[in-house]
PDB file of C-alpha atoms in Angstrom:
ATOM      1  CA  UNK A   1    -132.132 -65.775   7.937  1.00 49.00           C
ATOM      2  CA  UNK A   2    -132.050 -69.209   9.607  1.00 53.00           C
ATOM      3  CA  UNK A   3    -135.209 -69.463  11.690  1.00 57.00           C
ATOM      4  CA  UNK A   4    -133.928 -72.587  13.454  1.00 58.00           C
ATOM      5  CA  UNK A   5    -131.096 -70.718  15.189  1.00 57.00           C
ATOM      6  CA  UNK A   6    -131.260 -68.320  18.135  1.00 62.00           C
ATOM      7  CA  UNK A   7    -130.385 -64.653  17.450  1.00 58.00           C
ATOM      8  CA  UNK A   8    -126.687 -63.958  16.957  1.00 51.00           C
ATOM      9  CA  UNK A   9    -124.206 -63.407  19.714  1.00 47.00           C
ATOM     10  CA  UNK A  10    -124.402 -59.625  19.282  1.00 49.00           C
ATOM     11  CA  UNK A  11    -127.805 -59.842  21.001  1.00 55.00           C
ATOM     12  CA  UNK A  12    -126.553 -61.792  23.989  1.00 56.00           C
ATOM     13  CA  UNK A  13    -125.989 -58.734  26.148  1.00 61.00           C
ATOM     14  CA  UNK A  14    -129.390 -57.349  25.290  1.00 85.00           C
ATOM     15  CA  UNK A  15    -130.967 -60.732  26.136  1.00 88.00           C
ATOM     16  CA  UNK A  16    -129.191 -60.750  29.476  1.00 89.00           C
ATOM     17  CA  UNK A  17    -130.553 -57.316  30.287  1.00 91.00           C
ATOM     18  CA  UNK A  18    -134.041 -58.382  29.218  1.00 92.00           C
ATOM     19  CA  UNK A  19    -133.928 -61.511  31.384  1.00 92.00           C
ATOM     20  CA  UNK A  20    -132.797 -59.485  34.369  1.00 92.00           C
ATOM     21  CA  UNK A  21    -135.792 -57.201  33.835  1.00 94.00           C
ATOM     22  CA  UNK A  22    -138.085 -60.203  33.468  1.00 94.00           C
ATOM     23  CA  UNK A  23    -136.762 -61.542  36.793  1.00 93.00           C
ATOM     24  CA  UNK A  24    -137.865 -58.238  38.372  1.00 94.00           C
ATOM     25  CA  UNK A  25    -141.401 -58.649  36.974  1.00 94.00           C
ATOM     26  CA  UNK A  26    -141.126 -56.545  33.809  1.00 95.00           C
ATOM     27  CA  UNK A  27    -143.850 -57.889  31.461  1.00 95.00           C
ATOM     28  CA  UNK A  28    -142.725 -55.604  28.640  1.00 95.00           C
ATOM     29  CA  UNK A  29    -139.280 -57.191  28.754  1.00 94.00           C
ATOM     30  CA  UNK A  30    -140.898 -60.623  28.569  1.00 95.00           C
ATOM     31  CA  UNK A  31    -142.870 -59.538  25.502  1.00 95.00           C
ATOM     32  CA  UNK A  32    -139.654 -58.314  23.827  1.00 95.00           C
ATOM     33  CA  UNK A  33    -137.933 -61.593  24.703  1.00 94.00           C
ATOM     34  CA  UNK A  34    -140.877 -63.450  23.187  1.00 95.00           C
ATOM     35  CA  UNK A  35    -140.788 -61.413  19.998  1.00 94.00           C
ATOM     36  CA  UNK A  36    -137.083 -62.077  19.660  1.00 92.00           C
ATOM     37  CA  UNK A  37    -137.083 -65.824  20.275  1.00 94.00           C
ATOM     38  CA  UNK A  38    -140.565 -67.210  19.604  1.00 93.00           C
ATOM     39  CA  UNK A  39    -140.032 -67.490  15.845  1.00 92.00           C
ATOM     40  CA  UNK A  40    -137.033 -69.789  15.834  1.00 91.00           C
ATOM     41  CA  UNK A  41    -138.348 -71.763  18.818  1.00 92.00           C
ATOM     42  CA  UNK A  42    -141.607 -72.385  16.953  1.00 91.00           C
ATOM     43  CA  UNK A  43    -139.752 -73.476  13.826  1.00 89.00           C
ATOM     44  CA  UNK A  44    -137.478 -75.807  15.750  1.00 86.00           C
ATOM     45  CA  UNK A  45    -140.296 -77.344  17.787  1.00 89.00           C
ATOM     46  CA  UNK A  46    -142.331 -77.892  14.604  1.00 88.00           C
ATOM     47  CA  UNK A  47    -139.516 -79.954  13.156  1.00 82.00           C
ATOM     48  CA  UNK A  48    -139.814 -82.306  16.129  1.00 81.00           C
ATOM     49  CA  UNK A  49    -143.606 -82.396  16.451  1.00 84.00           C
ATOM     50  CA  UNK A  50    -146.234 -82.364  13.730  1.00 84.00           C
ATOM     51  CA  UNK A  51    -149.068 -81.469  16.102  1.00 87.00           C
ATOM     52  CA  UNK A  52    -149.375 -77.682  15.827  1.00 90.00           C
ATOM     53  CA  UNK A  53    -151.553 -77.411  18.922  1.00 91.00           C
ATOM     54  CA  UNK A  54    -148.968 -79.232  21.011  1.00 90.00           C
ATOM     55  CA  UNK A  55    -146.205 -77.039  19.588  1.00 92.00           C
ATOM     56  CA  UNK A  56    -148.113 -73.844  20.480  1.00 93.00           C
ATOM     57  CA  UNK A  57    -148.824 -75.113  23.990  1.00 93.00           C
ATOM     58  CA  UNK A  58    -145.144 -75.987  24.479  1.00 94.00           C
ATOM     59  CA  UNK A  59    -144.095 -72.565  23.222  1.00 95.00           C
ATOM     60  CA  UNK A  60    -146.461 -70.849  25.631  1.00 95.00           C
ATOM     61  CA  UNK A  61    -145.281 -73.103  28.519  1.00 94.00           C
ATOM     62  CA  UNK A  62    -141.701 -72.240  27.651  1.00 94.00           C
ATOM     63  CA  UNK A  63    -142.163 -68.532  28.198  1.00 95.00           C
ATOM     64  CA  UNK A  64    -144.331 -69.092  31.296  1.00 95.00           C
ATOM     65  CA  UNK A  65    -141.433 -71.111  32.727  1.00 93.00           C
ATOM     66  CA  UNK A  66    -138.948 -68.417  31.624  1.00 93.00           C
ATOM     67  CA  UNK A  67    -141.064 -65.843  33.448  1.00 94.00           C
ATOM     68  CA  UNK A  68    -141.042 -67.908  36.631  1.00 93.00           C
ATOM     69  CA  UNK A  69    -137.391 -69.025  36.387  1.00 90.00           C
ATOM     70  CA  UNK A  70    -135.681 -65.933  35.012  1.00 91.00           C
ATOM     71  CA  UNK A  71    -133.938 -65.260  38.336  1.00 89.00           C
ATOM     72  CA  UNK A  72    -132.369 -68.732  38.331  1.00 85.00           C
ATOM     73  CA  UNK A  73    -130.469 -68.257  35.030  1.00 83.00           C
ATOM     74  CA  UNK A  74    -126.749 -67.827  35.601  1.00 74.00           C
ATOM     75  CA  UNK A  75    -124.596 -67.396  32.473  1.00 69.00           C
ATOM     76  CA  UNK A  76    -124.830 -69.078  29.083  1.00 71.00           C
ATOM     77  CA  UNK A  77    -126.755 -67.962  26.026  1.00 81.00           C
ATOM     78  CA  UNK A  78    -130.382 -67.131  26.633  1.00 88.00           C
ATOM     79  CA  UNK A  79    -131.378 -68.861  23.403  1.00 86.00           C
ATOM     80  CA  UNK A  80    -129.812 -72.099  24.570  1.00 84.00           C
ATOM     81  CA  UNK A  81    -131.488 -71.805  27.965  1.00 87.00           C
ATOM     82  CA  UNK A  82    -134.865 -71.265  26.323  1.00 90.00           C
ATOM     83  CA  UNK A  83    -134.370 -74.303  24.031  1.00 86.00           C
ATOM     84  CA  UNK A  84    -133.543 -76.487  27.052  1.00 83.00           C
ATOM     85  CA  UNK A  85    -136.882 -75.449  28.580  1.00 88.00           C
ATOM     86  CA  UNK A  86    -138.757 -75.920  25.310  1.00 89.00           C
ATOM     87  CA  UNK A  87    -137.286 -79.374  24.527  1.00 85.00           C
ATOM     88  CA  UNK A  88    -138.104 -80.591  28.010  1.00 83.00           C
ATOM     89  CA  UNK A  89    -141.648 -79.267  27.783  1.00 87.00           C
ATOM     90  CA  UNK A  90    -142.048 -81.062  24.472  1.00 86.00           C
ATOM     91  CA  UNK A  91    -140.866 -84.315  25.992  1.00 80.00           C
ATOM     92  CA  UNK A  92    -143.333 -83.810  28.876  1.00 81.00           C
ATOM     93  CA  UNK A  93    -146.190 -83.166  26.406  1.00 83.00           C
ATOM     94  CA  UNK A  94    -145.347 -86.311  24.407  1.00 77.00           C
ATOM     95  CA  UNK A  95    -145.251 -88.382  27.571  1.00 75.00           C
ATOM     96  CA  UNK A  96    -148.689 -87.117  28.513  1.00 74.00           C
ATOM     97  CA  UNK A  97    -149.999 -88.015  25.048  1.00 67.00           C
ATOM     98  CA  UNK A  98    -148.332 -91.420  25.235  1.00 66.00           C
ATOM     99  CA  UNK A  99    -149.893 -92.163  28.619  1.00 64.00           C
ATOM    100  CA  UNK A 100    -153.300 -91.028  27.332  1.00 62.00           C
ATOM    101  CA  UNK A 101    -152.971 -93.210  24.231  1.00 57.00           C
ATOM    102  CA  UNK A 102    -151.961 -96.269  26.226  1.00 58.00           C
ATOM    103  CA  UNK A 103    -154.788 -95.727  28.756  1.00 58.00           C
ATOM    104  CA  UNK A 104    -157.374 -95.236  25.977  1.00 58.00           C
ATOM    105  CA  UNK A 105    -156.160 -98.359  24.180  1.00 59.00           C
ATOM    106  CA  UNK A 106    -156.316-100.425  27.386  1.00 62.00           C
ATOM    107  CA  UNK A 107    -159.825 -99.148  28.077  1.00 64.00           C
ATOM    108  CA  UNK A 108    -160.925-100.003  24.526  1.00 62.00           C
ATOM    109  CA  UNK A 109    -159.484-103.483  24.837  1.00 61.00           C
ATOM    110  CA  UNK A 110    -161.217-104.030  28.162  1.00 63.00           C
ATOM    111  CA  UNK A 111    -164.492-102.929  26.652  1.00 62.00           C
ATOM    112  CA  UNK A 112    -163.914-105.288  23.697  1.00 59.00           C
ATOM    113  CA  UNK A 113    -165.149-102.686  21.259  1.00 51.00           C
ATOM    114  CA  UNK A 114    -163.403-102.165  17.947  1.00 48.00           C
ATOM    115  CA  UNK A 115    -165.554 -99.139  17.342  1.00 46.00           C
ATOM    116  CA  UNK A 116    -163.898 -97.184  20.152  1.00 43.00           C
ATOM    117  CA  UNK A 117    -160.427 -98.578  19.701  1.00 45.00           C
ATOM    118  CA  UNK A 118    -157.679 -96.014  19.102  1.00 45.00           C
ATOM    119  CA  UNK A 119    -154.476 -96.279  17.165  1.00 48.00           C
ATOM    120  CA  UNK A 120    -151.635 -97.972  19.000  1.00 48.00           C
ATOM    121  CA  UNK A 121    -149.027 -95.543  20.357  1.00 46.00           C
ATOM    122  CA  UNK A 122    -146.089 -94.981  18.028  1.00 48.00           C
ATOM    123  CA  UNK A 123    -142.696 -96.534  18.791  1.00 47.00           C
ATOM    124  CA  UNK A 124    -141.484 -93.044  19.817  1.00 45.00           C
ATOM    125  CA  UNK A 125    -144.396 -92.631  22.238  1.00 46.00           C
ATOM    126  CA  UNK A 126    -143.706 -96.043  23.765  1.00 47.00           C
ATOM    127  CA  UNK A 127    -140.058 -95.130  24.270  1.00 49.00           C
ATOM    128  CA  UNK A 128    -140.957 -91.803  25.878  1.00 46.00           C
ATOM    129  CA  UNK A 129    -143.469 -93.458  28.174  1.00 46.00           C
ATOM    130  CA  UNK A 130    -140.842 -96.026  29.093  1.00 50.00           C
ATOM    131  CA  UNK A 131    -138.362 -93.292  29.912  1.00 49.00           C
ATOM    132  CA  UNK A 132    -140.660 -92.199  32.713  1.00 44.00           C
ATOM    133  CA  UNK A 133    -142.165 -95.442  33.960  1.00 44.00           C
ATOM    134  CA  UNK A 134    -140.065 -98.374  32.730  1.00 51.00           C
ATOM    135  CA  UNK A 135    -136.667 -99.711  33.571  1.00 54.00           C
ATOM    136  CA  UNK A 136    -135.046 -97.194  31.253  1.00 58.00           C
ATOM    137  CA  UNK A 137    -136.493 -94.348  33.308  1.00 59.00           C
ATOM    138  CA  UNK A 138    -135.151 -95.882  36.522  1.00 65.00           C
ATOM    139  CA  UNK A 139    -131.746 -96.472  34.899  1.00 65.00           C
ATOM    140  CA  UNK A 140    -131.574 -92.888  33.641  1.00 68.00           C
ATOM    141  CA  UNK A 141    -132.121 -91.636  37.188  1.00 70.00           C
ATOM    142  CA  UNK A 142    -129.069 -93.580  38.246  1.00 75.00           C
ATOM    143  CA  UNK A 143    -126.595 -91.912  35.907  1.00 80.00           C
ATOM    144  CA  UNK A 144    -125.044 -88.525  36.640  1.00 83.00           C
ATOM    145  CA  UNK A 145    -127.041 -85.385  35.674  1.00 83.00           C
ATOM    146  CA  UNK A 146    -124.433 -84.123  33.156  1.00 86.00           C
ATOM    147  CA  UNK A 147    -124.480 -87.460  31.303  1.00 86.00           C
ATOM    148  CA  UNK A 148    -128.274 -87.635  31.438  1.00 82.00           C
ATOM    149  CA  UNK A 149    -128.494 -84.136  29.895  1.00 83.00           C
ATOM    150  CA  UNK A 150    -126.372 -85.201  26.917  1.00 86.00           C
ATOM    151  CA  UNK A 151    -128.346 -88.421  26.424  1.00 80.00           C
ATOM    152  CA  UNK A 152    -131.666 -86.576  26.475  1.00 75.00           C
ATOM    153  CA  UNK A 153    -130.423 -83.941  24.016  1.00 78.00           C
ATOM    154  CA  UNK A 154    -128.928 -86.402  21.544  1.00 79.00           C
ATOM    155  CA  UNK A 155    -131.379 -89.283  21.842  1.00 74.00           C
ATOM    156  CA  UNK A 156    -134.744 -87.792  22.878  1.00 65.00           C
ATOM    157  CA  UNK A 157    -134.460 -84.386  21.244  1.00 67.00           C
ATOM    158  CA  UNK A 158    -132.500 -85.743  18.259  1.00 66.00           C
ATOM    159  CA  UNK A 159    -129.950 -82.932  18.352  1.00 74.00           C
ATOM    160  CA  UNK A 160    -126.591 -83.211  16.579  1.00 80.00           C
ATOM    161  CA  UNK A 161    -123.316 -83.079  18.428  1.00 85.00           C
ATOM    162  CA  UNK A 162    -122.887 -79.463  17.441  1.00 82.00           C
ATOM    163  CA  UNK A 163    -126.402 -78.487  18.464  1.00 77.00           C
ATOM    164  CA  UNK A 164    -126.023 -80.264  21.787  1.00 81.00           C
ATOM    165  CA  UNK A 165    -122.721 -78.480  22.403  1.00 82.00           C
ATOM    166  CA  UNK A 166    -124.363 -75.101  21.783  1.00 75.00           C
ATOM    167  CA  UNK A 167    -127.361 -76.034  23.832  1.00 74.00           C
ATOM    168  CA  UNK A 168    -125.391 -77.175  26.890  1.00 77.00           C
ATOM    169  CA  UNK A 169    -122.551 -74.687  26.360  1.00 78.00           C
ATOM    170  CA  UNK A 170    -119.847 -77.366  26.355  1.00 87.00           C
ATOM    171  CA  UNK A 171    -117.251 -78.394  23.668  1.00 91.00           C
ATOM    172  CA  UNK A 172    -118.289 -80.856  20.976  1.00 92.00           C
ATOM    173  CA  UNK A 173    -115.589 -83.266  22.161  1.00 94.00           C
ATOM    174  CA  UNK A 174    -117.110 -83.214  25.632  1.00 94.00           C
ATOM    175  CA  UNK A 175    -120.538 -84.026  24.117  1.00 93.00           C
ATOM    176  CA  UNK A 176    -119.083 -87.125  22.375  1.00 93.00           C
ATOM    177  CA  UNK A 177    -117.239 -88.259  25.494  1.00 93.00           C
ATOM    178  CA  UNK A 178    -120.243 -87.808  27.741  1.00 92.00           C
ATOM    179  CA  UNK A 179    -122.531 -89.556  25.241  1.00 89.00           C
ATOM    180  CA  UNK A 180    -120.297 -92.637  25.218  1.00 90.00           C
ATOM    181  CA  UNK A 181    -120.024 -92.641  29.028  1.00 89.00           C
ATOM    182  CA  UNK A 182    -123.801 -92.148  29.322  1.00 85.00           C
ATOM    183  CA  UNK A 183    -124.484 -95.173  27.157  1.00 83.00           C
ATOM    184  CA  UNK A 184    -122.031 -97.291  29.149  1.00 84.00           C
ATOM    185  CA  UNK A 185    -123.551 -96.230  32.464  1.00 82.00           C
ATOM    186  CA  UNK A 186    -127.104 -96.744  31.152  1.00 78.00           C
ATOM    187  CA  UNK A 187    -126.259-100.278  30.026  1.00 79.00           C
ATOM    188  CA  UNK A 188    -124.700-101.051  33.414  1.00 80.00           C
ATOM    189  CA  UNK A 189    -127.742 -99.632  35.254  1.00 74.00           C
ATOM    190  CA  UNK A 190    -130.159-101.672  33.091  1.00 72.00           C
ATOM    191  CA  UNK A 191    -128.165-104.848  33.701  1.00 73.00           C
ATOM    192  CA  UNK A 192    -128.355-104.220  37.456  1.00 71.00           C
ATOM    193  CA  UNK A 193    -132.138-103.860  37.132  1.00 62.00           C
ATOM    194  CA  UNK A 194    -132.446-107.026  35.022  1.00 60.00           C
ATOM    195  CA  UNK A 195    -129.435-109.296  35.559  1.00 51.00           C
ATOM    196  CA  UNK A 196    -130.883-111.979  33.306  1.00 43.00           C
ATOM    197  CA  UNK A 197    -131.087-109.602  30.326  1.00 43.00           C
ATOM    198  CA  UNK A 198    -128.290-108.704  28.044  1.00 44.00           C
ATOM    199  CA  UNK A 199    -127.123-105.112  27.232  1.00 44.00           C
ATOM    200  CA  UNK A 200    -129.931-102.635  26.780  1.00 45.00           C
ATOM    201  CA  UNK A 201    -132.535-105.267  27.642  1.00 43.00           C
ATOM    202  CA  UNK A 202    -131.637-107.777  24.929  1.00 43.00           C
ATOM    203  CA  UNK A 203    -131.268-111.492  25.610  1.00 40.00           C
ATOM    204  CA  UNK A 204    -127.852-112.670  26.685  1.00 39.00           C
TER     205      UNK A 204
END
């Protein structure tokens, strides 16, 4: 059994029924949905984050969000919907950690104390922080939502074209086309924000 994949399509109808019950406040249905999907979600999240505490918090937040948002789900596989929630919660958690690391480092530098200095944020954490606060974050907000979704799935979550297609319920060819368009639009948006810079912030 592949723990990284959602349950097979034969369970889709059951999942739909469970989610409808969850939307009506059925906690037993939520528990069943958790039992069915928590295992593969945990395995997949663990591949993208080595911090087990963060992974468990993200998993819990995923099902809290599913409980609150069950009524807003319209079509598509439940497993894919849950993974969209989980991947976004993981990105949110990493951003929080990145901000905390940057703030702690700045405080340590101001205090001039090596004893309290913390490790510099990783390149990944810097990128994720920049996606929210830097020019990249502003540029991302300027591209269309469907292109932004593909860019987040393929770049931030590190999903393959096939995984992204399953996640977003669109053909693989559409994923490739949107990814190319998203990069073009992102470059154009960044150049508008910084006319003196070359593509993607490099020197001209």
